[in-house]
Short mmCIF file of C-alpha atoms in Angstrom, two decimals:
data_model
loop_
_atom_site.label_atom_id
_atom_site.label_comp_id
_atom_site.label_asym_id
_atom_site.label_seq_id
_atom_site.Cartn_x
_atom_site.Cartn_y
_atom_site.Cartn_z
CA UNK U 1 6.99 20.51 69.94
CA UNK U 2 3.78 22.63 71.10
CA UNK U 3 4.19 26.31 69.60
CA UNK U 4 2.29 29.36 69.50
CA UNK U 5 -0.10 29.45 66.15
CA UNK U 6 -2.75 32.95 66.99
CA UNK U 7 -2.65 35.16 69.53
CA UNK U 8 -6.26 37.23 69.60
CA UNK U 9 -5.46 40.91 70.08
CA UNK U 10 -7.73 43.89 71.16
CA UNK U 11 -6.38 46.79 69.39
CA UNK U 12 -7.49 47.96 65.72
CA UNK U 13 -5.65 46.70 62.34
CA UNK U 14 -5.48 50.52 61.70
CA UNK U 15 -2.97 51.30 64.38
CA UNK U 16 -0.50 48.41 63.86
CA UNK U 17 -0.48 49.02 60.19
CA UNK U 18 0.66 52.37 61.73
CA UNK U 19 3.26 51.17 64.06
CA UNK U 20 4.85 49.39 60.57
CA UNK U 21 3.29 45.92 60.89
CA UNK U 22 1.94 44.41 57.41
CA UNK U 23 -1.61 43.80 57.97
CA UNK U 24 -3.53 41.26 55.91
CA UNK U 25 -7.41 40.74 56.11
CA UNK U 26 -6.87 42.05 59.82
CA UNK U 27 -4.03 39.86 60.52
CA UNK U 28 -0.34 40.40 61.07
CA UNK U 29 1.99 37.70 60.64
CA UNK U 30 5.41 37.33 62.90
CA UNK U 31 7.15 33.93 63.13
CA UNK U 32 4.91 32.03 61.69
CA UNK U 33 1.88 33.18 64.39
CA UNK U 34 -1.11 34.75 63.23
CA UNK U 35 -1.64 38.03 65.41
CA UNK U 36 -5.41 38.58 65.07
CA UNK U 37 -6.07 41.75 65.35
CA UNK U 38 -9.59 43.62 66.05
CA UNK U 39 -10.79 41.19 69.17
CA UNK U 40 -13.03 42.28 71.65
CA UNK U 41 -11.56 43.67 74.67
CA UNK U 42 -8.38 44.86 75.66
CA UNK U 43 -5.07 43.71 75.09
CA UNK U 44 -3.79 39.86 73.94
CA UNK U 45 -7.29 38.33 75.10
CA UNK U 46 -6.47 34.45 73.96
CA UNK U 47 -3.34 32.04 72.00
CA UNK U 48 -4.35 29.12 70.47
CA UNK U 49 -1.34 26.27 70.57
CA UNK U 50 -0.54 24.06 67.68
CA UNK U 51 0.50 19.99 68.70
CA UNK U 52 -0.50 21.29 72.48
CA UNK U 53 -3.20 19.96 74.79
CA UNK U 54 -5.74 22.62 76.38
CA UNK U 55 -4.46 24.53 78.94
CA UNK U 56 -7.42 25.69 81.11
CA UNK U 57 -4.73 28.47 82.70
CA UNK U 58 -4.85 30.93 79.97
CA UNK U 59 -7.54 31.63 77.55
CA UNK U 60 -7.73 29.51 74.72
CA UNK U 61 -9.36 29.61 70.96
CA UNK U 62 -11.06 26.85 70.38
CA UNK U 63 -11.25 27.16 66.26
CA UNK U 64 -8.45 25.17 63.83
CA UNK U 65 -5.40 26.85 64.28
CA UNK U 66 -4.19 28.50 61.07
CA UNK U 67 -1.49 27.23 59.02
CA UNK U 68 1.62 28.85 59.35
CA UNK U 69 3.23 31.88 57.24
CA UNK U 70 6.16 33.51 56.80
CA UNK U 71 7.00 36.73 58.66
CA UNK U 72 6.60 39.51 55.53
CA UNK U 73 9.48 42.78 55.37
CA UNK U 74 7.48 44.87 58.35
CA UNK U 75 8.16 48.06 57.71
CA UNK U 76 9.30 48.95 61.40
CA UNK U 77 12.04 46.09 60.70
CA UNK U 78 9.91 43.19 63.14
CA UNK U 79 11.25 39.93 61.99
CA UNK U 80 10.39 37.51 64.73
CA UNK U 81 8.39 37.54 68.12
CA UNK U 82 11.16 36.82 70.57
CA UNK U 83 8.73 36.70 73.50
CA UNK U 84 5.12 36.92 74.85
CA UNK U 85 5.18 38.13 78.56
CA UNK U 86 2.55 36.31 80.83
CA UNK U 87 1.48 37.61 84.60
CA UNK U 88 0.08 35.15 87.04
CA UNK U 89 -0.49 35.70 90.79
CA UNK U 90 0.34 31.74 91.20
CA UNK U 91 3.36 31.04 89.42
CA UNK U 92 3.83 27.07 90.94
CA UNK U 93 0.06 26.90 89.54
CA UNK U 94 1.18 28.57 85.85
CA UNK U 95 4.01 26.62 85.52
CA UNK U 96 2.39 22.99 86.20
CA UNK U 97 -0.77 23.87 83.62
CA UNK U 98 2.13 24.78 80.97
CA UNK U 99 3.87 21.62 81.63
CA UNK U 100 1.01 19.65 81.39
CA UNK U 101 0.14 20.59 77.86
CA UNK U 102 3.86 19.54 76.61
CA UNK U 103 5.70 22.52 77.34
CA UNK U 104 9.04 21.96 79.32
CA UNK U 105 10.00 24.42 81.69
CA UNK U 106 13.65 25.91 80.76
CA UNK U 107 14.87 27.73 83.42
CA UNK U 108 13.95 30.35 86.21
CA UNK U 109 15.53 33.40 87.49
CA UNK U 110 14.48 35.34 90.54
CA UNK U 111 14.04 39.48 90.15
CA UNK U 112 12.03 42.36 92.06
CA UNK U 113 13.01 44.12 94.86
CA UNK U 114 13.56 43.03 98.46
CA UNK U 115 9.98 44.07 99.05
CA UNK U 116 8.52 42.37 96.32
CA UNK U 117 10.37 39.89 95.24
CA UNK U 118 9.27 37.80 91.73
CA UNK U 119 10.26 35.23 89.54
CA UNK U 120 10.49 34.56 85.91
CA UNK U 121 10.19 31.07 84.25
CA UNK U 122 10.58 30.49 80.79
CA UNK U 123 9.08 28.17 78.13
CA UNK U 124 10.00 27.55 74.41
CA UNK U 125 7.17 27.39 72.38
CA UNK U 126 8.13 26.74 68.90
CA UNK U 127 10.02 29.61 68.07
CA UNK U 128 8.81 31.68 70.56
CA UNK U 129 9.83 31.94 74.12
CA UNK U 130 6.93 32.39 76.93
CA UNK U 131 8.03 34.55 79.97
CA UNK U 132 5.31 33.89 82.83
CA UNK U 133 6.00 36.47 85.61
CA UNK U 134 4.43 35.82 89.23
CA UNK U 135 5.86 36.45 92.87
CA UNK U 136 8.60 34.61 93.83
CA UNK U 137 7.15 33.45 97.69
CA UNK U 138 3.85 33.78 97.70
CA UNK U 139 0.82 33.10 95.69
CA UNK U 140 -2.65 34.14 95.50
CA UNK U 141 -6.21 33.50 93.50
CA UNK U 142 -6.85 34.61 90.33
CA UNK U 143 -6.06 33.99 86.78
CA UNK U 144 -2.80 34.63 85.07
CA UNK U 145 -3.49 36.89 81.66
CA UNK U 146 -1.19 37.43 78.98
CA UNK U 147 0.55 40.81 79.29
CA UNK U 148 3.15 41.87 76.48
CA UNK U 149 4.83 41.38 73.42
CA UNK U 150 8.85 41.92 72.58
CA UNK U 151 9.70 41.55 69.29
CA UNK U 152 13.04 40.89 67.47
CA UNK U 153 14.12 43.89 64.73
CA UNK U 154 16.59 43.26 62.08
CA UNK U 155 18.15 46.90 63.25
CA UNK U 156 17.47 48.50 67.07
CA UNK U 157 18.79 52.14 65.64
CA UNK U 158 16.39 51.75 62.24
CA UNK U 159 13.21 50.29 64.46
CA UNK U 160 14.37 53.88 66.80
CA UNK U 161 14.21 55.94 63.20
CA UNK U 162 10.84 54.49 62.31
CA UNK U 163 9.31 55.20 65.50
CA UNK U 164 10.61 58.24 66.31
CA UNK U 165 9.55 60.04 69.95
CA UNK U 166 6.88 57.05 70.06
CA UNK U 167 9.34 54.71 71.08
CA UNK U 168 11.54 55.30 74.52
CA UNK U 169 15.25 55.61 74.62
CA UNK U 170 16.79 51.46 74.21
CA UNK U 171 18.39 50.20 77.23
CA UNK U 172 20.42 47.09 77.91
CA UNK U 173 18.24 43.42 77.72
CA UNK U 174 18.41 40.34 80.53
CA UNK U 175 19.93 38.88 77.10
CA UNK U 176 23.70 39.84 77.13
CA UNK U 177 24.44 42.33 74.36
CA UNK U 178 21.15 42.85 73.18
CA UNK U 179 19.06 46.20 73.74
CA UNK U 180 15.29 46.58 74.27
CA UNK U 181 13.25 49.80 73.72
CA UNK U 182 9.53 50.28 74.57
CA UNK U 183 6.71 51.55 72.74
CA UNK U 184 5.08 54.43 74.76
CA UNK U 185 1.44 53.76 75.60
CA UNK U 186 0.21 56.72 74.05
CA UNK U 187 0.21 55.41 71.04
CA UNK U 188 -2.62 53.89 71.82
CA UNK U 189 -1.76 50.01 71.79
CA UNK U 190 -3.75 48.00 74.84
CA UNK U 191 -0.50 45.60 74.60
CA UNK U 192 3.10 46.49 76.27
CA UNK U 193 5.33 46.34 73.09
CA UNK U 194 9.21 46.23 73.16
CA UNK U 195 11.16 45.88 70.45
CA UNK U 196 14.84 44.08 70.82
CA UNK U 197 18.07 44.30 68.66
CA UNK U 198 18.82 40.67 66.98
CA UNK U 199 20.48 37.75 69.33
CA UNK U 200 24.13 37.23 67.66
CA UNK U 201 24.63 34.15 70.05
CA UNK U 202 24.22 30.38 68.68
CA UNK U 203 20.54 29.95 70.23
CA UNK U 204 21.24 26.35 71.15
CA UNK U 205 20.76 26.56 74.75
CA UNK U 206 18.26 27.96 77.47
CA UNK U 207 16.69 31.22 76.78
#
């Protein structure tokens, strides 16, 4: 099965060692992906896919993907990367370059408003699931770029503890009975970061 093995990230080891990620040699390990940190440019600016073909949709590393490590005790109680949030203006377009590089399309499920409606469709890579997010009728140019990162915490209230005021009030998940909070953007991250309380169901089926 294709999975996620680096996602190249734009904001300084300094500040996630802050936020209560273990950094090592600039990296930051979650689920067996290496999050490199200290790329140029803003926000999660390329993946690299292990057992995966190119996908010319999404920016791609072109180096050996690293070999996989174990997700260390993060002090701000991360202990997997439950999902990586991409935006596309063509989702029909997204969805056929993800396919093509061995990644099966699980399910979709239609959100927005009346006036702008959109569409989610999700992927499992690896351990990871990949939520592309485009408009739901129609489509336009451009590329699709990665957008945000929810994690899984051992403990929503201890995450809340750790964080403090720089993390907004939790509120209910798509996921039945799990919570999500956000990080606020003035901590200074150029990535969207939510945090979510564990998944007590069997994860057998569709995200």
């Amino acid at each position: 099965m294709a999975e996620i093995s680096l996602l190249a990230i734009a904001d300084p080891a300094e500040l996630w060692g802050d936020l209560g990620f273990v950094v090592d040699d600039g990296n930051v390990w979650v689920s067996g992906i290496c999050h490199r940190l200290g790329e140029p440019g803003k926000g999660v600016v390329a993946w690299a896919l292990r057992d995966a073909g190119a996908i010319e949709e999404l920016p791609t590393k072109g180096d050996a993907p690293p070999a996989a490590r174990p997700t260390p005790e993060h002090p701000n109680g991360v202990v997997a990367l439950d999902h990586l949030v991409v935006a596309t203006p063509d989702l029909g377009r997204t969805i056929v370059a993800l396919e093509s590089a061995g990644a099966g399309l699980r399910r979709t499920r239609d959100t927005g408003t009346a006036e702008r409606p959109t569409r989610q469709a999700f992927f499992r890579l690896g351990p990871t699931i990949v939520e592309v997010v485009g408009p739901a009728t129609e489509s336009s140019s451009g590329a699709a770029r990665f957008f945000g990162l929810a994690f899984t915490v051992a403990d929503l209230d201890a995450t809340a503890r750790f964080f403090g005021e720089r993390l907004r009030p939790a509120k209910d998940a798509v996921q039945p009975g799990r919570q999500i909070a956000t990080l606020d953007r003035a901590v200074g991250s150029t990535v969207p970061l939510a945090f979510m309380s564990p998944d007590r169901r069997a994860r057998a089926g569709d995200p």
